[in-house]
Amino acid sequence: MNKVVKVGSRGSALALWQTEHVIARLKEAHPGVEFEILIIKTQGDKILDVPLARIGDRGLFVKEIEEALLDGRIDFAVHSLKDLPTEQPAGLMIGAVSERVDARDCLVSSRYASLAAVPDGAVIGTSSLRRKAQLMA
């Protein structure tokens, strides 16, 4: 009997799509391997009434998944890189980065046709600290 590889994922539609995508790629290379997705609810998933930037806790969407990795409940996890802290906890590493399906983000504006058209000092809303850093660079 084959061992089932347990894959940790958040339960959002995007997280599950990303996880299924990674599993499909792995199955192409290893057709005999079975995978099981374990949905893990993170602190960031539970906080619905406060802007995440106000909380400011690093790893809001990964801590519970990291704990599941460290205690052996899952074999690996699939994350959006934007959710990972810049430094990984002891005992964990980024094992692979998949090819991006679509690298575009989206600017929604009634005033500007593109990000290049947005003037310096304009206010842009995002909950991602990495996106904020990219915009300010």
Short mmCIF file of C-alpha atoms in Angstrom, two decimals:
data_model
loop_
_atom_site.label_atom_id
_atom_site.label_comp_id
_atom_site.label_asym_id
_atom_site.label_seq_id
_atom_site.Cartn_x
_atom_site.Cartn_y
_atom_site.Cartn_z
CA MET A 1 0.00 0.00 0.00
CA ASN A 2 1.34 3.43 -0.97
CA LYS A 3 1.88 6.11 1.61
CA VAL A 4 -0.47 9.04 1.21
CA VAL A 5 1.34 12.38 1.09
CA LYS A 6 -0.50 14.89 3.26
CA VAL A 7 -0.52 18.41 1.88
CA GLY A 8 -1.42 21.39 4.06
CA SER A 9 -3.42 24.26 2.61
CA ARG A 10 -5.60 27.13 3.69
CA GLY A 11 -9.23 26.71 2.74
CA SER A 12 -9.66 29.76 0.50
CA ALA A 13 -10.56 29.22 -3.14
CA LEU A 14 -7.17 30.59 -4.23
CA ALA A 15 -5.19 28.45 -1.77
CA LEU A 16 -7.06 25.30 -2.80
CA TRP A 17 -6.57 26.06 -6.51
CA GLN A 18 -2.83 26.56 -5.92
CA THR A 19 -2.62 23.31 -3.95
CA GLU A 20 -4.51 21.33 -6.60
CA HIS A 21 -2.24 22.84 -9.26
CA VAL A 22 0.91 21.76 -7.42
CA ILE A 23 -0.51 18.28 -6.78
CA ALA A 24 -1.41 17.90 -10.48
CA ARG A 25 2.16 18.79 -11.45
CA LEU A 26 3.55 16.30 -8.92
CA LYS A 27 1.20 13.56 -10.17
CA GLU A 28 2.52 14.11 -13.72
CA ALA A 29 6.03 13.35 -12.47
CA HIS A 30 4.99 10.69 -9.92
CA PRO A 31 1.75 9.04 -11.12
CA GLY A 32 1.75 6.35 -8.41
CA VAL A 33 1.79 8.77 -5.48
CA GLU A 34 -1.45 9.58 -3.65
CA PHE A 35 -2.08 13.00 -2.12
CA GLU A 36 -4.53 14.17 0.52
CA ILE A 37 -5.25 17.84 1.18
CA LEU A 38 -5.64 18.85 4.83
CA ILE A 39 -7.29 22.24 5.18
CA ILE A 40 -5.81 24.25 8.03
CA LYS A 41 -7.55 27.39 9.30
CA THR A 42 -5.03 30.09 10.19
CA GLN A 43 -5.31 33.13 12.45
CA GLY A 44 -5.58 35.32 9.35
CA ASP A 45 -8.58 33.27 8.18
CA LYS A 46 -10.34 33.72 11.53
CA ILE A 47 -9.96 37.51 11.85
CA LEU A 48 -12.70 38.99 9.70
CA ASP A 49 -13.52 42.26 11.46
CA VAL A 50 -10.11 44.00 11.60
CA PRO A 51 -7.89 45.08 8.69
CA LEU A 52 -4.95 42.66 8.61
CA ALA A 53 -2.42 45.49 8.24
CA ARG A 54 -3.61 46.84 11.61
CA ILE A 55 -2.85 43.54 13.33
CA GLY A 56 0.69 43.56 11.98
CA ASP A 57 1.53 40.05 13.16
CA ARG A 58 3.92 38.36 10.76
CA GLY A 59 2.86 34.98 9.51
CA LEU A 60 -0.88 35.51 10.03
CA PHE A 61 -1.62 32.99 7.29
CA VAL A 62 1.11 30.45 8.02
CA LYS A 63 1.74 29.86 11.74
CA GLU A 64 -0.77 27.01 12.13
CA ILE A 65 0.46 25.41 8.91
CA GLU A 66 4.07 25.67 10.10
CA GLU A 67 3.06 23.95 13.34
CA ALA A 68 1.38 21.14 11.36
CA LEU A 69 4.61 20.67 9.38
CA LEU A 70 6.80 20.64 12.48
CA ASP A 71 4.64 18.14 14.37
CA GLY A 72 4.28 15.84 11.34
CA ARG A 73 0.55 16.20 10.65
CA ILE A 74 1.37 17.22 7.07
CA ASP A 75 4.28 16.37 4.76
CA PHE A 76 4.41 19.70 2.93
CA ALA A 77 2.34 22.83 2.41
CA VAL A 78 1.47 25.08 -0.51
CA HIS A 79 1.48 28.83 0.12
CA SER A 80 1.30 32.11 -1.73
CA LEU A 81 4.82 33.46 -1.35
CA LYS A 82 3.38 36.83 -0.29
CA ASP A 83 2.04 35.19 2.90
CA LEU A 84 5.39 33.74 4.02
CA PRO A 85 7.64 35.60 6.42
CA THR A 86 11.00 36.61 4.94
CA GLU A 87 12.82 34.33 7.39
CA GLN A 88 11.68 30.73 7.83
CA PRO A 89 11.40 29.17 11.30
CA ALA A 90 14.04 26.69 12.44
CA GLY A 91 13.37 23.27 10.94
CA LEU A 92 11.47 24.57 7.91
CA MET A 93 12.54 25.66 4.44
CA ILE A 94 11.09 26.65 1.10
CA GLY A 95 11.53 23.38 -0.79
CA ALA A 96 10.33 24.52 -4.20
CA VAL A 97 8.78 27.44 -6.01
CA SER A 98 6.45 26.59 -8.86
CA GLU A 99 6.33 28.47 -12.12
CA ARG A 100 3.84 31.31 -11.91
CA VAL A 101 0.70 30.77 -13.93
CA ASP A 102 -0.04 34.49 -14.11
CA ALA A 103 2.26 37.11 -12.63
CA ARG A 104 -0.15 40.00 -13.02
CA ASP A 105 -1.77 41.85 -10.15
CA CYS A 106 -4.69 44.15 -10.78
CA LEU A 107 -5.13 47.87 -10.21
CA VAL A 108 -8.76 48.93 -9.97
CA SER A 109 -9.14 52.67 -10.46
CA SER A 110 -11.72 55.07 -11.84
CA ARG A 111 -9.00 57.69 -12.42
CA TYR A 112 -5.88 55.95 -13.74
CA ALA A 113 -5.54 53.58 -16.69
CA SER A 114 -2.36 51.94 -15.39
CA LEU A 115 -0.07 51.80 -12.37
CA ALA A 116 2.43 53.96 -14.27
CA ALA A 117 -0.21 56.71 -14.50
CA VAL A 118 -0.72 56.89 -10.72
CA PRO A 119 1.07 60.01 -9.41
CA ASP A 120 3.57 59.98 -6.56
CA GLY A 121 1.81 60.36 -3.22
CA ALA A 122 -1.44 58.76 -4.38
CA VAL A 123 -3.23 56.46 -1.94
CA ILE A 124 -3.42 52.79 -2.97
CA GLY A 125 -5.12 50.23 -0.75
CA THR A 126 -3.58 46.80 -0.18
CA SER A 127 -3.44 44.43 2.77
CA SER A 128 -0.13 42.92 1.62
CA LEU A 129 3.05 44.37 3.11
CA ARG A 130 5.03 42.92 0.19
CA ARG A 131 2.80 44.66 -2.36
CA LYS A 132 3.20 47.88 -0.37
CA ALA A 133 6.99 47.51 -0.53
CA GLN A 134 6.84 46.84 -4.28
CA LEU A 135 4.71 49.92 -4.87
CA MET A 136 7.02 52.12 -2.80
CA ALA A 137 10.20 50.86 -4.51
#
